[in-house]
Coordinates of C-alpha atoms in Angstrom, one line a residue:
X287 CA 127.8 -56.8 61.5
X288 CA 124.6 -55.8 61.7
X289 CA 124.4 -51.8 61.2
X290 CA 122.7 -50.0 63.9
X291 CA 120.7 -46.3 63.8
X292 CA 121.2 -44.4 66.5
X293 CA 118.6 -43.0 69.0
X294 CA 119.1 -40.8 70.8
X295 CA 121.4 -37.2 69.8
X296 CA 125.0 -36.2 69.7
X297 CA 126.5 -33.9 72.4
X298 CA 124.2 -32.2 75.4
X299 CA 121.4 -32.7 73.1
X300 CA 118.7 -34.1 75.5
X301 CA 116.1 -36.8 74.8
X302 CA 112.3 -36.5 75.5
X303 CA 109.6 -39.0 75.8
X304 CA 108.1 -37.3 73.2
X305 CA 111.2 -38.0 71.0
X306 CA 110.9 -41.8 72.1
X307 CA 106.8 -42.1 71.5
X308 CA 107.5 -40.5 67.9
X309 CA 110.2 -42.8 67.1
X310 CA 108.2 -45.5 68.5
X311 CA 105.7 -44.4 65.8
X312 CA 107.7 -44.8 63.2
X313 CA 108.7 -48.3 63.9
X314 CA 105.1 -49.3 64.0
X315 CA 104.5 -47.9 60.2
X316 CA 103.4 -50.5 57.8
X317 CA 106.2 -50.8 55.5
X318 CA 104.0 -51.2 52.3
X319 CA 103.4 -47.3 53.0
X320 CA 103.9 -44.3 50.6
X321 CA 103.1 -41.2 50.3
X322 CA 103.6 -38.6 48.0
X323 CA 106.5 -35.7 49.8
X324 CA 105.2 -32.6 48.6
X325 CA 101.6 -33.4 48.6
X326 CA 102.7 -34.6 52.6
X327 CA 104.5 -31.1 52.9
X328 CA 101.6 -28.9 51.8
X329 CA 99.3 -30.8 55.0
X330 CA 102.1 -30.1 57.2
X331 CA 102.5 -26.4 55.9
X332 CA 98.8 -25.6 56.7
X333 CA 99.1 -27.7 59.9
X334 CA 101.9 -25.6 61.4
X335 CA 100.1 -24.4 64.1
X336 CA 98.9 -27.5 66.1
X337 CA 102.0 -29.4 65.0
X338 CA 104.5 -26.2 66.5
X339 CA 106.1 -25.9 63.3
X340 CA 107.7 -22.1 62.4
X341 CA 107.5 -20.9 58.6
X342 CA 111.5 -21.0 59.1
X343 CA 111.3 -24.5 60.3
X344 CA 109.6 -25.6 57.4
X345 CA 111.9 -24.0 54.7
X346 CA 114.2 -26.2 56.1
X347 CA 112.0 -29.3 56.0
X348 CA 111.5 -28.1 52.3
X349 CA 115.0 -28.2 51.7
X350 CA 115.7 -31.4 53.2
X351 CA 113.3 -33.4 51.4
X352 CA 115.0 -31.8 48.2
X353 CA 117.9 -34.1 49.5
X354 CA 116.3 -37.0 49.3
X355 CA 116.0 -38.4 45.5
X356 CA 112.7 -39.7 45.1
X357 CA 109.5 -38.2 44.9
X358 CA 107.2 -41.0 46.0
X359 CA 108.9 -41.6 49.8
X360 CA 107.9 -45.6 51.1
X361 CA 108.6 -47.0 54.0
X362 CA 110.8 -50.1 52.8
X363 CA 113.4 -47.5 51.8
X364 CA 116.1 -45.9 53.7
X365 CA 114.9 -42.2 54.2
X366 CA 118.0 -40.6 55.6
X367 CA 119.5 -37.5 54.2
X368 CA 122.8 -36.0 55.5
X369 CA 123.5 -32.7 54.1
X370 CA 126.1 -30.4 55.8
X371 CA 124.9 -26.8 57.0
X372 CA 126.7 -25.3 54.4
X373 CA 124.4 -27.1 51.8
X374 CA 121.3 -27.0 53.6
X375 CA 121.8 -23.2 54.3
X376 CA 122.4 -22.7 50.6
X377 CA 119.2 -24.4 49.9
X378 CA 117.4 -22.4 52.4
X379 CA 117.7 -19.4 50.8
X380 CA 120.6 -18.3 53.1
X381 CA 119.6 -18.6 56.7
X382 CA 122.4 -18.1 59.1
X383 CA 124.0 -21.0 61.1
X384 CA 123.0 -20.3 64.2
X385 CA 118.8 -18.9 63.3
X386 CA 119.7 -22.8 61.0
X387 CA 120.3 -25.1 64.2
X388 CA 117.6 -23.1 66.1
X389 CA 115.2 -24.6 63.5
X390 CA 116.5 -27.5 63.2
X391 CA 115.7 -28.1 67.0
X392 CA 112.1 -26.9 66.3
X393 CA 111.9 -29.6 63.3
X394 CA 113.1 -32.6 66.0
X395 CA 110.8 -31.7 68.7
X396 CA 107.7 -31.4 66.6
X397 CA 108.4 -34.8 65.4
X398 CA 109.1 -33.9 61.7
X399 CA 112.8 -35.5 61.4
X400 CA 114.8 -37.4 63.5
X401 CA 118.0 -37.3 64.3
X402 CA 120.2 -40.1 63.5
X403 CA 124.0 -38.8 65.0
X404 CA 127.0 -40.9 64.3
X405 CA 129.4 -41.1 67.3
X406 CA 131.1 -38.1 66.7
X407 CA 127.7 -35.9 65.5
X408 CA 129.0 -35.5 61.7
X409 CA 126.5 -36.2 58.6
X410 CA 127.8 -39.0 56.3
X411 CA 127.0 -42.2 54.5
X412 CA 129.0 -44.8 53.9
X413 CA 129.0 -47.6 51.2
X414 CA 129.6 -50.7 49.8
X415 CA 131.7 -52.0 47.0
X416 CA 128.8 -51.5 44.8
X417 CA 127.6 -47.9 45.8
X418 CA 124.1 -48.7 48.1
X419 CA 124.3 -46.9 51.2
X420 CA 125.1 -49.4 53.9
X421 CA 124.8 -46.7 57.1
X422 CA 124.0 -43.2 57.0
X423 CA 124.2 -40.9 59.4
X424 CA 121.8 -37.1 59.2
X425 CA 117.9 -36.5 59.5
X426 CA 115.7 -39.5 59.1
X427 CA 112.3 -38.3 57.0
X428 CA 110.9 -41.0 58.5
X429 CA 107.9 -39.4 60.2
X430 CA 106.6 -37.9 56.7
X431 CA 105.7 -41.2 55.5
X432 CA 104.4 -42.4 59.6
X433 CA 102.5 -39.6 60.2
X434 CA 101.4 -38.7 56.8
X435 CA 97.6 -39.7 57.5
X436 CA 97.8 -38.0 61.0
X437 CA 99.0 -34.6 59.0
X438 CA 96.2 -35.1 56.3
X439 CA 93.4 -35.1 59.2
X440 CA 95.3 -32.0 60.8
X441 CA 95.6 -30.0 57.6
X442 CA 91.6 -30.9 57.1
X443 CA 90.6 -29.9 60.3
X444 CA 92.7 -26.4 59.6
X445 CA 90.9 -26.0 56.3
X446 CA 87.4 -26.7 58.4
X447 CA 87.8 -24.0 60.5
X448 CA 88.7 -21.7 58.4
X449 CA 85.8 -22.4 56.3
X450 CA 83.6 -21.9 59.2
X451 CA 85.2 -19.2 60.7
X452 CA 85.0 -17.4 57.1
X453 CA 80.6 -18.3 57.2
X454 CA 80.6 -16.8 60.6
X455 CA 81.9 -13.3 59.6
X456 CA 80.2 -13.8 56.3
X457 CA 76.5 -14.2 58.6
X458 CA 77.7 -11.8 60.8
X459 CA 78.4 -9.4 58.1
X460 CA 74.4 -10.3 56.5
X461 CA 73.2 -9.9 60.3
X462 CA 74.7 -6.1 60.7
X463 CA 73.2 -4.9 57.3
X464 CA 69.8 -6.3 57.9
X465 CA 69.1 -5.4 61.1
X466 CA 70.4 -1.7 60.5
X467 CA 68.6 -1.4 57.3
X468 CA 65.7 -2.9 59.0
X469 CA 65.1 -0.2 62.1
X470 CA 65.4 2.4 59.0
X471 CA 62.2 0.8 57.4
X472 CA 60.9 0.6 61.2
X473 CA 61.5 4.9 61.5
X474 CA 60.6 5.8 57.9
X475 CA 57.6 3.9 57.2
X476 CA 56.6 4.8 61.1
X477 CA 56.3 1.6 62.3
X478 CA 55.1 1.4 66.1
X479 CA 57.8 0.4 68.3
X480 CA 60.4 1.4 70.6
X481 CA 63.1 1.5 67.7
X482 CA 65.6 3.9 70.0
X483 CA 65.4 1.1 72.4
X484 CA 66.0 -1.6 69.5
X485 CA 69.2 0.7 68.1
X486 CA 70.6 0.4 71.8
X487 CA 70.1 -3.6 71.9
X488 CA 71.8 -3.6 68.6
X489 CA 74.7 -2.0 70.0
X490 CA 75.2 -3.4 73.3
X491 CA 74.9 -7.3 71.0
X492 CA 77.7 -6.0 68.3
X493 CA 80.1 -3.9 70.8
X494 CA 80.7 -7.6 72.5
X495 CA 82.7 -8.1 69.6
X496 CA 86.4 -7.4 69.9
X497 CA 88.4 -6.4 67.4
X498 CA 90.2 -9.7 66.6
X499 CA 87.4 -12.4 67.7
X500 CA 87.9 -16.1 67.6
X501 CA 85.1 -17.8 65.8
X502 CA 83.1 -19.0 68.8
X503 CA 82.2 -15.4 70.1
X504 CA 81.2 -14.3 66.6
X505 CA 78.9 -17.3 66.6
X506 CA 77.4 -16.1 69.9
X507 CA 77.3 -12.7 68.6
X508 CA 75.4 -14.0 65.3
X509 CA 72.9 -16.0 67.3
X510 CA 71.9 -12.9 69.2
X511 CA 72.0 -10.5 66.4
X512 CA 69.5 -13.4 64.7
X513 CA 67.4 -13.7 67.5
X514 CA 67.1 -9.6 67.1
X515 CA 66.8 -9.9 63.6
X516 CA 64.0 -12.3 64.0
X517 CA 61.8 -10.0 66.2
X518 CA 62.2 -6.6 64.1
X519 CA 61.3 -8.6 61.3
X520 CA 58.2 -10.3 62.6
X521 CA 57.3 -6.7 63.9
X522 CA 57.7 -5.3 60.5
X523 CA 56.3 -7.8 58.6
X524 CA 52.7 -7.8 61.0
X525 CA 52.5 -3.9 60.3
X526 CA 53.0 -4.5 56.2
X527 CA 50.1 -6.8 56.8
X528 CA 47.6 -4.4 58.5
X529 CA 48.8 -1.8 56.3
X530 CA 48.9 -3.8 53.1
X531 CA 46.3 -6.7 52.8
X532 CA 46.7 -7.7 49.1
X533 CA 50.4 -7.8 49.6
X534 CA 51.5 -6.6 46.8
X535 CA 53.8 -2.9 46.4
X536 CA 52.2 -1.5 43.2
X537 CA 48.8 -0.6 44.7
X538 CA 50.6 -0.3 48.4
X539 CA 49.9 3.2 48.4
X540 CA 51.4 3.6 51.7
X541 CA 54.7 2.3 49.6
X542 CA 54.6 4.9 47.1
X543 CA 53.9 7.9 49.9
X544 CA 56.8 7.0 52.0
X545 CA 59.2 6.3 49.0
X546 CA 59.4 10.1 48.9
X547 CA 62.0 11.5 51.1
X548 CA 59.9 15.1 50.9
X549 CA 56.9 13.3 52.9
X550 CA 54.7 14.5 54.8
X551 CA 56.6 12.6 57.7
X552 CA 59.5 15.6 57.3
X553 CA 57.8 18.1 55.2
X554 CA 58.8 21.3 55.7
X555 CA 55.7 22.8 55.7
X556 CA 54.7 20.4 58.7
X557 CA 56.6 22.0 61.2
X558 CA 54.0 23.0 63.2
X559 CA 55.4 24.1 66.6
X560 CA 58.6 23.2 65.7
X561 CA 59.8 26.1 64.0
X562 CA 58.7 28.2 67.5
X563 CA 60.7 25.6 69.2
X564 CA 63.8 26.5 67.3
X565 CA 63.3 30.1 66.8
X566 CA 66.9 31.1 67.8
X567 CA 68.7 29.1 65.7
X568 CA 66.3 29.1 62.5
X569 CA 65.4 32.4 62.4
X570 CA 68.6 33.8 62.4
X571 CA 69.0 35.7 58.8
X572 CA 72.1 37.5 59.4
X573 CA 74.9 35.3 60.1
X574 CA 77.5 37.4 59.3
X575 CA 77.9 39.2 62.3
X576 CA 78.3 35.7 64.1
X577 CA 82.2 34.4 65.4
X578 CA 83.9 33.3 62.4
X579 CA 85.9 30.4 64.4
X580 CA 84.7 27.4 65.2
X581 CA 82.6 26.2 68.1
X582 CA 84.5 24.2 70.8
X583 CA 83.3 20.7 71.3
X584 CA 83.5 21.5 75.3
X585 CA 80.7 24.4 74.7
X586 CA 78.7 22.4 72.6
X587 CA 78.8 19.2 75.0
X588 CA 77.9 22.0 78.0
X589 CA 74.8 22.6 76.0
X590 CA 73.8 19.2 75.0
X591 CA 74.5 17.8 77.5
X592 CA 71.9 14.6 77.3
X593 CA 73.9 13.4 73.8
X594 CA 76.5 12.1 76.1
X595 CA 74.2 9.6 77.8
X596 CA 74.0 7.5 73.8
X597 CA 78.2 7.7 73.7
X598 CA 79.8 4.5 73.6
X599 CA 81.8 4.7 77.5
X600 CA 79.6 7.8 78.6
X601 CA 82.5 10.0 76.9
X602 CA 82.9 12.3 74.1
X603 CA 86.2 13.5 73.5
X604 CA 86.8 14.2 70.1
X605 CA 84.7 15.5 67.1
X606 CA 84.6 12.2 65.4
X607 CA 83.0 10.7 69.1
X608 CA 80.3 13.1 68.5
X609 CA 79.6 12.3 64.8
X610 CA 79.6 8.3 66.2
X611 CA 76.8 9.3 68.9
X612 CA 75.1 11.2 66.3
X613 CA 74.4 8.6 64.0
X614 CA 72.9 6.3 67.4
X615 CA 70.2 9.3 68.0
X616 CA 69.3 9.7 64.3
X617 CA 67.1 6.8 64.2
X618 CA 65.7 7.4 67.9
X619 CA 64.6 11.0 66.6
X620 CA 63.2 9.5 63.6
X621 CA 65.3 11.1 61.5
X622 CA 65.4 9.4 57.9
X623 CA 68.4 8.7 56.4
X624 CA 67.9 11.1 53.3
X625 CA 67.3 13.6 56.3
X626 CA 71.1 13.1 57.5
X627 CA 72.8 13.1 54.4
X628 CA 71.1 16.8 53.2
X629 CA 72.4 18.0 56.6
X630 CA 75.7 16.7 56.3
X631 CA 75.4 18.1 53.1
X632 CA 74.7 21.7 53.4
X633 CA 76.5 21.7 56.9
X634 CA 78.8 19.7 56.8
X635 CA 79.3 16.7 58.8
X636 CA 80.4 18.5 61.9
X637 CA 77.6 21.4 62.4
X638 CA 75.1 18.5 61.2
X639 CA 76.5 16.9 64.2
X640 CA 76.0 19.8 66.5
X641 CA 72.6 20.6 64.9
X642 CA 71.6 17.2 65.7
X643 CA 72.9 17.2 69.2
X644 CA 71.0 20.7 69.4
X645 CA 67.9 19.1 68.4
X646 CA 68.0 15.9 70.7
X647 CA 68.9 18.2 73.7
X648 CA 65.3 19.8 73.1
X649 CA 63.8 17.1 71.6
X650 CA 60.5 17.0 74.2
X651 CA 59.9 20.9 72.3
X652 CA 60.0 19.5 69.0
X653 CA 57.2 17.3 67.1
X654 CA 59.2 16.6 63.9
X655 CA 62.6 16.5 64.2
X656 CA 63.3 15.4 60.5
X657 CA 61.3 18.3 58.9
X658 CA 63.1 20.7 61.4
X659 CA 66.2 19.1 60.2
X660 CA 65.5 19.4 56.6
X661 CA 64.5 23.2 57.1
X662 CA 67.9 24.1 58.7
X663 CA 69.3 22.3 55.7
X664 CA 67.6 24.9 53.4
X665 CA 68.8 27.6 55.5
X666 CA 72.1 26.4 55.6
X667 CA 72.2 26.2 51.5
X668 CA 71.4 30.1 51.7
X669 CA 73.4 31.7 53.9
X670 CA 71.3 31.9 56.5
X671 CA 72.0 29.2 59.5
X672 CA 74.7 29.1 62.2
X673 CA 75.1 26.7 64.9
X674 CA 76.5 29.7 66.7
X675 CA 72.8 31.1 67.7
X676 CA 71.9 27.6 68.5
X677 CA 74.0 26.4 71.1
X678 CA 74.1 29.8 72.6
X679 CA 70.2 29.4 73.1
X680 CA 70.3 26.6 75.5
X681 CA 73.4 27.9 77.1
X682 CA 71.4 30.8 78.1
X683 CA 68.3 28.8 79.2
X684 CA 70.8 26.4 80.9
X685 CA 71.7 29.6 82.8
X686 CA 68.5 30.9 83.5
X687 CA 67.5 27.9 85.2
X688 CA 70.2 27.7 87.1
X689 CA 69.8 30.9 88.4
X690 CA 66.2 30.0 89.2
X691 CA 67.1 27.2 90.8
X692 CA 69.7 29.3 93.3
X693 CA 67.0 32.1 93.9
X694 CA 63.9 29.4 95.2
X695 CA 66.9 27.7 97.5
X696 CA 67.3 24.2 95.5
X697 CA 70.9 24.6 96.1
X698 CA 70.8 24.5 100.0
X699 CA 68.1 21.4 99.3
X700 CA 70.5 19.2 97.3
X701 CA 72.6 19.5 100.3
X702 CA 75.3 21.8 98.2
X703 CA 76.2 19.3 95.3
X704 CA 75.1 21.6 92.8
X705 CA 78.6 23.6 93.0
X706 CA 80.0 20.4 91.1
X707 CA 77.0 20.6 88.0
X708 CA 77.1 24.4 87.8
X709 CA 78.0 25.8 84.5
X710 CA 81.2 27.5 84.3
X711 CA 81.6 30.1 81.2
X712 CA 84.1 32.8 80.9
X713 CA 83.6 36.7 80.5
X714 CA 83.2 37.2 77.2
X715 CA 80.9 34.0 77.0
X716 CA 78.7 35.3 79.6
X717 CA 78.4 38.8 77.7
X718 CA 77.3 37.0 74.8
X719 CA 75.3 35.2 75.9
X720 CA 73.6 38.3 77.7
X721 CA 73.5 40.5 74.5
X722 CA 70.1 40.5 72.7
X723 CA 70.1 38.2 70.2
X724 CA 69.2 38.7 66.4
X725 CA 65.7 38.3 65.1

């Protein structure tokens, strides 16, 4: 009698189509075929994902190929292993029956194994007089040796992307750096150009990018960035031309000025009417009699107001939202880099970020806003600078002008929509604000 492997599963176990086109798969397999089983098993492990395959799933296809005796696996030979759950639990490091079966399931339906049940759905072999196996009954391993090239070209096509995913990130990465350290050389070296505009494009291109981005959109993101990248540089590199004829940096004289971060371009002797726009804040000597708490970012946001405007959303609601914003109106106030970090420095990074805020808020009154920056530096390093004095400046102008605007009858012109934009201080704000201040 001829022995017969059975089809289709024990029990309420149903049967696909996609059970039957895999088997039908197998059939067709040259039977001259082999393959090596773990070197098969490491192209199914990184193919997991397209083939539905679980990490559980395949520490039970690890275990059941342990079953089987030979290394090399043909397809001549009789592939069926029939271990019981108590063995293939054991050699699958443990996993409880019923997570076991579960996996087992996922194995058959991604076309791993096959299921070849004997009539009553037990696992067994039985043999002849002289021990071959004559029918066995368990999980045919089959489909390793049938699919084995179809795995290989999965597992390569995993490894491809990867690999280009991993360039992507790695350009994108190249991309960021330049282009940022690019718009510094831009402000530094005072390069004509709209570079506050250029920091803004820079942002809108990279804030497209989500936190966990499949590799397409960091490819679109690159090819923008690159485009960018392109123009700055072509910008930069037509100034160093005009500027620099011979091309070469040990006689570029302009090279050697603007290496030092004390230029002229932030010299603190260069003030010029800066100092007279500032003269609340930087001529304050005595700080001492100043509020020794800190100022709330709600006060120092109803001062600067216009800093909002650069914040990613429109909103600042905590400290480190305002340092963020900060460091998008550094470069557009041509504020070096060198500048910044003396600030943050003598400051601290929070009052640096106020100072700044400060400082963009009037920054039609001010010529040079890196050498004013570097002066409040050196006051800060003595003793002698508050943010206090600062903010309360343009809280009083603020007031002022509203006022003004109330007594020439702009409120009854704006049809009353001013009640909504008019500042709002307390009593003992107000009386600070309307004591002469320090000289």
């Amino acid at each position: 009698m001829t022995a017969v492997n059975a089809t289709t599963p024990f029990g309420r176990r149903p049967m696909t189509l996609g059970q039957i086109s895999r088997q039908m798969a197998v059939r067709a397999a040259k039977p001259e075929s082999s393959v090596h089983k773990w070197h098969v098993f490491q192209d199914v492990r990184e193919a997991r994902e397209l083939l539905g395959a679980t990490d559980r799933s395949l520490a039970i296809l690890n275990a059941l190929l342990s079953f089987h005796p030979e290394t090399t696996l043909g397809g001549e030979a009789e592939l069926i292993v029939w271990p019981s759950n108590e063995q293939l639990a054991a050699r699958a490091n443990g996993m409880p029956a019923t997570t076991l079966r579960r996996h087992i399931a996922v194995l058959v339906d991604s076309g791993l194994v096959i299921r070849r049940d004997s009539p009553n759905g037990k696992r067994f072999a039985r043999k002849g007089r002289g021990g071959e196996v004559e029918q066995a009954y368990g999980f045919d391993l089959s489909p390793i040796v049938a699919r084995a090239e179809e795995f290989k070209e999965l597992a390569e096509a995993i490894r491809n992307e990867k690999k280009a995913y991993r360039v992507a990130k790695e350009q994108l990465t190249l991309l960021r750096r330049d282009i940022v350290k690019l718009i510094e050389v831009g402000i530094e070296e005072r390069v004509p150009g709209n570079w506050g505009r250029v920091q803004q494009s820079y942002q809108a291109i990279v804030g497209r990018l989500p936190r966990s981005a499949p590799r397409q959109s960091v490819e679109d993101v690159c090819a923008d960035l690159h485009a960018l990248c392109s123009e700055i540089r072509e910008v930069l590199e037509t100034f160093a031309k005009t500027q620099n004829p011979v091309a070469n940096e040990s006689h570029s004289g302009r090279h050697i000025q603007n290496s030092n971060p004390d230029s002229n371009y932030e010299s603190k002797n260069g003030l010029g009417q800066n100092k007279e726009a500032g003269s609340d804040a930087a001529e304050t000597d005595n700080v001492r009699s100043l509020p020794k708490r800190e100022l709330p970012l709600g006060i120092v946001l109803e001062a600067c107001a216009e800093i909002r405007e650069l914040a990613q959303g429109g909103a600042i609601r905590h400290w480190r939202d305002l340092l963020a914003t900060a460091e998008v109106a550094r470069p557009m106030l041509g504020i070096s880099p060198s500048a910044w970090r003396d600030a943050c420095g003598a400051m601290g990074e929070q009052h640096a970020a106020i100072t700044l805020a400060a400082i963009y808020q009037r920054a039609g009154q001010i010529n040079n806003a890196g050498g004013y920056l570097r002066s409040l530096s050196d006051r800060a390093k003595e003793g002698k600078f508050s943010t206090w004095p600062m903010i309360m400046a343009l809280l009083r102008a603020k007031l002022d002008a509203q006022k003004s605007a109330e007594s020439a009858g702009e409120r009854e012109a704006r049809g009353g929509t001013e009640d909504g934009e008019r500042l709002q201080v307390s009593s003992k704000l107000l009386a600070t604000l309307q004591r002469p201040q320090p000289r």
